[in-house]
Amino acid sequence: MGNKFDIIGAPFNKLGCFPTDENTVDELRSLDEHTWVGLSDWINVRTTRWSADITDTGDVEVCAQVQELIDTNNKEAALSLYCDQLKSKIVSSYKQGRIPITIGGDHSIAVGTVQATLDYYQKQRNEKVAIVWVDAHADCNNSLESNLHGKPLAMLMNQYPHNGWSVEHELILSPKNIYYVAVRDLMPNEYQLINELGITNYGMDKIDSLGFRAVLTQLVETLEQDFDRIYLSFDYDALDGSIFRACGTPNVGGLSAREALTLVHALATSPKFVGVDFVEYLPELDKEGISKELMVKLIDAVWGFRA
């Protein structure tokens, strides 16, 4: 029996450098004049023609209380409330034996997706979970400066001691369980924290030095050997920003489309793979629809289709 997948929309674009009220997931779902396929149509193709089990469960909307907290500059509280709602939906997916594919939204939503995974597998089942963080940025800024979308890993590791933020002990993400891929734009405090905590970093410099295939092989072998479960968090800006610019923080020199597809497919076909989030893609900045086609293809790679 093949894997069963849930699409979960998390259109929370409130805490990045390009905040928007636009529903990025709806834009990804639908056809338009620029793209030959939308996600909803492609789900229909895979379910009716290829017998895949894929359900679009709809969105976790930004409720009035979350918006009010943002409007009054209580951003940590807003993120916590939204992520609690998102977490509940993801845990429900896990309980039904399905693999959640969460589509954001800015990268702060990973506080919810990763905590749901740690709750279900680490806390409830005492299983060791690896978090593969594919991103141009380290997202472990533990200072008050800058936006919360650059801080989810610091928050998940309980390394963000500001504005009352804290993480339940059993849900703290261990730095030893984090694997960066494609990072190339670090803040000084992030560089220091990564070294202090010993986080594994397959940055673009290492990928250039060793070669993409060697890094991927090494990563997969480590994950298969040392962990019970694998969760992937994929930020659009991990891609080469000289081509793929449909986000608030495009960064030149990242992964090619082919490398990204190979990476996602390699991780998703592992029997230990349990879920993924795709974040930071902004359709309103994708005028020709090139990135939309790639996003749909990346999701298709999670379902197991790489051709």
Coordinates of C-alpha atoms in Angstrom, one line a residue:
M1 CA 0.0 0.0 0.0
G2 CA 1.4 3.4 -1.0
N3 CA 1.7 6.5 1.2
K4 CA -1.4 8.7 1.9
F5 CA -0.9 12.5 1.8
D6 CA -2.8 15.5 3.2
I7 CA -2.3 18.9 1.7
I8 CA -2.6 21.5 4.5
G9 CA -2.7 25.2 3.6
A10 CA -1.0 27.6 6.1
P11 CA -1.5 31.0 4.4
F12 CA 0.2 32.9 7.2
N13 CA 2.3 35.6 5.6
K14 CA 2.5 38.0 8.5
L15 CA 6.0 37.8 10.0
G16 CA 8.4 38.1 7.1
C17 CA 9.9 41.0 5.3
F18 CA 7.1 40.9 2.7
P19 CA 3.9 40.5 4.7
T20 CA 0.8 40.0 2.7
D21 CA -2.9 39.1 3.1
E22 CA -2.8 37.2 -0.2
N23 CA -3.6 33.5 0.1
T24 CA -0.5 32.0 -1.5
V25 CA -2.0 28.5 -1.3
D26 CA -5.1 29.3 -3.3
E27 CA -2.9 30.9 -6.0
L28 CA -0.8 27.7 -6.1
R29 CA -3.9 25.5 -6.3
S30 CA -5.5 27.3 -9.3
L31 CA -4.7 27.4 -13.0
D32 CA -3.9 30.8 -14.6
E33 CA -2.9 32.1 -18.0
H34 CA 0.8 31.6 -17.4
T35 CA 1.0 28.0 -16.1
W36 CA 0.0 24.7 -17.6
V37 CA -1.1 23.2 -14.3
G38 CA -2.3 24.2 -10.8
L39 CA -1.9 22.0 -7.7
S40 CA -5.6 21.1 -7.6
D41 CA -5.6 19.9 -11.2
W42 CA -2.4 17.9 -10.6
I43 CA -3.9 16.3 -7.5
N44 CA -6.8 15.2 -9.7
V45 CA -4.4 13.8 -12.3
R46 CA -2.5 11.8 -9.7
T47 CA -5.5 10.5 -7.9
T48 CA -7.7 9.5 -10.9
R49 CA -5.0 8.3 -13.3
W50 CA -2.3 7.1 -11.0
S51 CA -4.3 5.9 -8.0
A52 CA -2.5 8.2 -5.6
D53 CA -4.1 8.9 -2.2
I54 CA -4.0 12.7 -1.9
T55 CA -6.5 14.9 -0.1
D56 CA -6.5 18.7 0.0
T57 CA -7.8 19.4 3.6
G58 CA -8.1 23.1 3.1
D59 CA -6.4 25.9 5.0
V60 CA -5.7 26.9 8.6
E61 CA -7.0 30.4 8.3
V62 CA -5.6 33.5 10.1
C63 CA -8.4 34.1 12.6
A64 CA -9.5 37.5 14.0
Q65 CA -7.7 36.9 17.3
V66 CA -4.4 36.1 15.6
Q67 CA -4.7 39.2 13.4
E68 CA -5.6 41.4 16.4
L69 CA -2.4 40.2 18.2
I70 CA -0.3 41.1 15.1
D71 CA -2.0 44.5 14.8
T72 CA -1.1 45.2 18.5
N73 CA 2.5 44.1 17.9
N74 CA 2.1 40.9 20.0
K75 CA 3.8 38.9 17.3
E76 CA 5.1 36.0 19.4
A77 CA 1.7 35.5 20.9
A78 CA 0.1 35.6 17.4
L79 CA 2.6 33.1 16.1
S80 CA 2.0 30.8 19.1
L81 CA -1.8 30.9 18.7
Y82 CA -1.7 30.3 14.9
C83 CA 0.8 27.5 15.3
D84 CA -1.3 25.8 17.9
Q85 CA -4.1 25.7 15.4
L86 CA -1.8 24.4 12.7
K87 CA -0.2 21.9 15.0
S88 CA -3.6 20.4 15.8
K89 CA -4.4 19.8 12.2
I90 CA -1.1 18.2 11.5
V91 CA -1.2 15.9 14.5
S92 CA -4.7 14.8 13.3
S93 CA -3.2 13.9 9.9
Y94 CA -0.5 11.8 11.6
K95 CA -3.1 10.0 13.7
Q96 CA -4.8 8.9 10.6
G97 CA -1.6 7.5 9.2
R98 CA -1.2 10.2 6.6
I99 CA 1.8 12.4 5.5
P100 CA 1.1 16.1 5.9
I101 CA 2.4 18.4 3.2
T102 CA 2.0 21.9 4.6
I103 CA 2.1 24.9 2.3
G104 CA 2.9 28.3 3.7
G105 CA 3.0 31.1 4.4
D106 CA 6.3 32.5 5.8
H107 CA 8.8 30.2 7.5
S108 CA 7.6 31.0 11.0
I109 CA 4.8 28.4 10.4
A110 CA 7.5 25.8 10.9
V111 CA 7.1 26.4 14.6
G112 CA 3.8 24.6 14.2
T113 CA 4.7 22.0 11.7
V114 CA 7.9 20.9 13.5
Q115 CA 6.3 21.0 17.0
A116 CA 3.4 18.8 15.7
T117 CA 6.0 16.3 14.4
L118 CA 8.0 16.3 17.7
D119 CA 4.7 16.0 19.7
Y120 CA 3.5 13.0 17.7
Y121 CA 6.8 11.1 17.2
Q122 CA 9.2 12.4 19.8
K123 CA 6.9 13.0 22.8
Q124 CA 4.2 10.4 22.3
R125 CA 6.2 7.6 20.6
N126 CA 9.8 8.3 21.9
E127 CA 11.2 8.3 18.3
K128 CA 14.1 10.3 17.2
V129 CA 13.2 12.9 14.5
A130 CA 15.6 14.6 12.1
I131 CA 14.7 18.0 10.8
V132 CA 16.2 18.8 7.4
W133 CA 16.1 22.6 7.0
V134 CA 16.6 23.6 3.3
D135 CA 17.0 27.3 3.2
A136 CA 19.3 30.2 2.2
H137 CA 19.2 31.4 5.8
A138 CA 19.8 29.7 9.1
D139 CA 16.6 31.0 10.7
C140 CA 18.1 30.7 14.2
N141 CA 18.4 34.5 14.9
N142 CA 18.1 34.5 18.7
S143 CA 18.0 38.3 19.1
L144 CA 15.0 40.7 19.1
E145 CA 16.2 42.3 15.8
S146 CA 14.6 41.5 12.5
N147 CA 11.4 39.5 11.7
L148 CA 10.2 36.3 13.3
H149 CA 10.3 34.4 10.0
G150 CA 14.1 34.4 10.5
K151 CA 13.8 32.9 14.0
P152 CA 11.8 29.6 14.0
L153 CA 14.7 27.3 14.7
A154 CA 15.9 29.5 17.6
M155 CA 12.3 29.4 18.9
L156 CA 12.0 25.6 18.4
M157 CA 15.3 25.0 20.2
N158 CA 14.2 27.3 23.1
Q159 CA 17.1 29.6 22.3
Y160 CA 14.8 32.7 21.9
P161 CA 14.5 34.2 25.4
H162 CA 12.3 37.1 24.5
N163 CA 8.7 38.4 25.0
G164 CA 7.7 35.4 27.2
W165 CA 8.6 32.8 24.6
S166 CA 9.2 29.2 25.9
V167 CA 8.9 25.7 24.7
E168 CA 7.6 22.7 26.5
H169 CA 10.6 20.6 27.6
E170 CA 9.5 17.5 25.7
L171 CA 9.0 19.4 22.5
I172 CA 12.4 21.2 22.5
L173 CA 14.2 20.5 19.2
S174 CA 17.7 19.3 19.8
P175 CA 20.4 21.1 17.7
K176 CA 21.9 17.6 17.1
N177 CA 18.8 16.7 15.1
I178 CA 19.0 19.6 12.7
Y179 CA 20.6 19.3 9.2
Y180 CA 20.9 22.5 7.2
V181 CA 21.1 22.3 3.4
A182 CA 21.9 25.2 1.0
V183 CA 22.5 27.8 3.8
R184 CA 24.6 30.7 2.5
D185 CA 23.5 34.0 4.2
L186 CA 24.2 34.0 8.0
M187 CA 23.9 36.6 10.6
P188 CA 26.9 36.8 13.0
N189 CA 24.9 35.6 16.0
E190 CA 23.5 32.7 13.9
Y191 CA 27.0 31.7 12.9
Q192 CA 28.1 31.7 16.5
L193 CA 25.0 29.7 17.6
I194 CA 25.5 27.1 14.9
N195 CA 29.1 26.6 16.0
E196 CA 28.3 26.6 19.7
L197 CA 25.5 24.1 19.4
G198 CA 27.2 21.9 16.8
I199 CA 24.4 22.0 14.2
T200 CA 25.3 20.1 11.0
N201 CA 25.5 22.5 8.1
Y202 CA 25.6 21.4 4.5
G203 CA 25.9 25.0 3.2
M204 CA 26.4 25.9 -0.4
D205 CA 30.1 26.1 0.2
K206 CA 30.2 22.5 1.2
I207 CA 27.9 21.5 -1.7
D208 CA 30.3 23.3 -4.0
S209 CA 33.3 21.7 -2.4
L210 CA 32.1 18.1 -2.2
G211 CA 29.5 18.1 -5.0
F212 CA 25.7 17.9 -4.6
R213 CA 25.5 14.1 -5.1
A214 CA 28.2 13.4 -2.5
V215 CA 26.4 15.7 0.1
L216 CA 23.0 14.1 -0.6
T217 CA 24.4 10.6 -0.3
Q218 CA 26.1 11.5 3.0
L219 CA 23.0 13.2 4.4
V220 CA 20.7 10.3 3.5
E221 CA 23.0 7.7 4.9
T222 CA 23.2 9.6 8.2
L223 CA 19.5 10.0 8.5
E224 CA 18.8 6.4 7.7
Q225 CA 21.3 5.2 10.2
D226 CA 20.7 7.5 13.1
F227 CA 17.0 8.5 13.1
D228 CA 13.6 7.0 13.3
R229 CA 11.8 9.7 11.4
I230 CA 12.7 12.5 8.8
Y231 CA 10.9 15.8 8.5
L232 CA 11.7 18.3 5.7
S233 CA 11.3 22.1 5.9
F234 CA 11.8 23.6 2.5
D235 CA 12.1 27.4 2.0
Y236 CA 11.7 28.6 -1.5
D237 CA 14.8 30.9 -1.1
A238 CA 17.0 27.8 -1.0
L239 CA 16.7 28.0 -4.8
D240 CA 19.1 30.0 -6.9
G241 CA 17.8 33.6 -6.6
S242 CA 19.3 34.6 -9.9
I243 CA 16.4 32.6 -11.5
F244 CA 13.8 32.0 -8.8
R245 CA 12.9 35.4 -7.4
A246 CA 9.3 34.9 -6.2
C247 CA 9.9 35.5 -2.5
G248 CA 10.8 38.3 -0.2
T249 CA 14.4 37.3 0.2
P250 CA 15.8 35.8 -3.1
N251 CA 19.4 34.8 -2.7
V252 CA 21.8 34.2 -5.6
G253 CA 23.8 31.0 -5.7
G254 CA 21.4 28.4 -4.3
L255 CA 20.1 25.1 -5.5
S256 CA 19.1 24.5 -9.1
A257 CA 15.6 23.2 -9.9
R258 CA 17.1 19.8 -10.6
E259 CA 19.0 19.6 -7.4
A260 CA 16.0 20.7 -5.4
L261 CA 13.8 18.0 -7.0
T262 CA 16.4 15.3 -6.5
L263 CA 16.8 16.3 -2.8
V264 CA 13.1 16.4 -2.1
H265 CA 12.5 13.1 -3.9
A266 CA 15.4 11.3 -2.2
L267 CA 14.1 12.3 1.3
A268 CA 10.5 11.7 0.6
T269 CA 11.0 8.2 -0.7
S270 CA 12.6 7.1 2.5
P271 CA 10.3 4.9 4.7
K272 CA 11.2 7.2 7.6
F273 CA 9.9 10.3 5.9
V274 CA 6.8 11.7 7.8
G275 CA 6.1 15.2 6.4
V276 CA 7.2 18.4 4.8
D277 CA 6.5 22.1 4.7
F278 CA 7.0 24.4 1.7
V279 CA 7.2 28.0 2.6
E280 CA 8.0 31.6 1.4
Y281 CA 6.8 31.3 -2.2
L282 CA 4.8 34.4 -3.2
P283 CA 2.7 34.0 -6.3
E284 CA 2.3 37.8 -6.7
L285 CA 6.0 38.0 -7.4
D286 CA 5.9 35.1 -10.0
K287 CA 4.6 37.0 -13.0
E288 CA 5.5 34.3 -15.5
G289 CA 4.5 31.3 -13.4
I290 CA 7.9 29.6 -13.6
S291 CA 8.3 29.2 -9.9
K292 CA 4.7 27.9 -9.6
E293 CA 5.4 25.1 -12.0
L294 CA 8.5 24.2 -9.9
M295 CA 6.5 24.3 -6.6
V296 CA 3.9 21.9 -8.0
K297 CA 6.7 19.6 -9.3
L298 CA 8.4 19.7 -5.9
I299 CA 5.2 18.6 -4.3
D300 CA 4.8 15.9 -6.9
A301 CA 8.3 14.7 -6.0
V302 CA 7.0 14.2 -2.4
W303 CA 4.2 12.1 -3.7
G304 CA 6.9 9.9 -5.4
F305 CA 6.8 11.1 -9.0
R306 CA 10.1 12.3 -10.3
A307 CA 9.8 11.8 -14.1

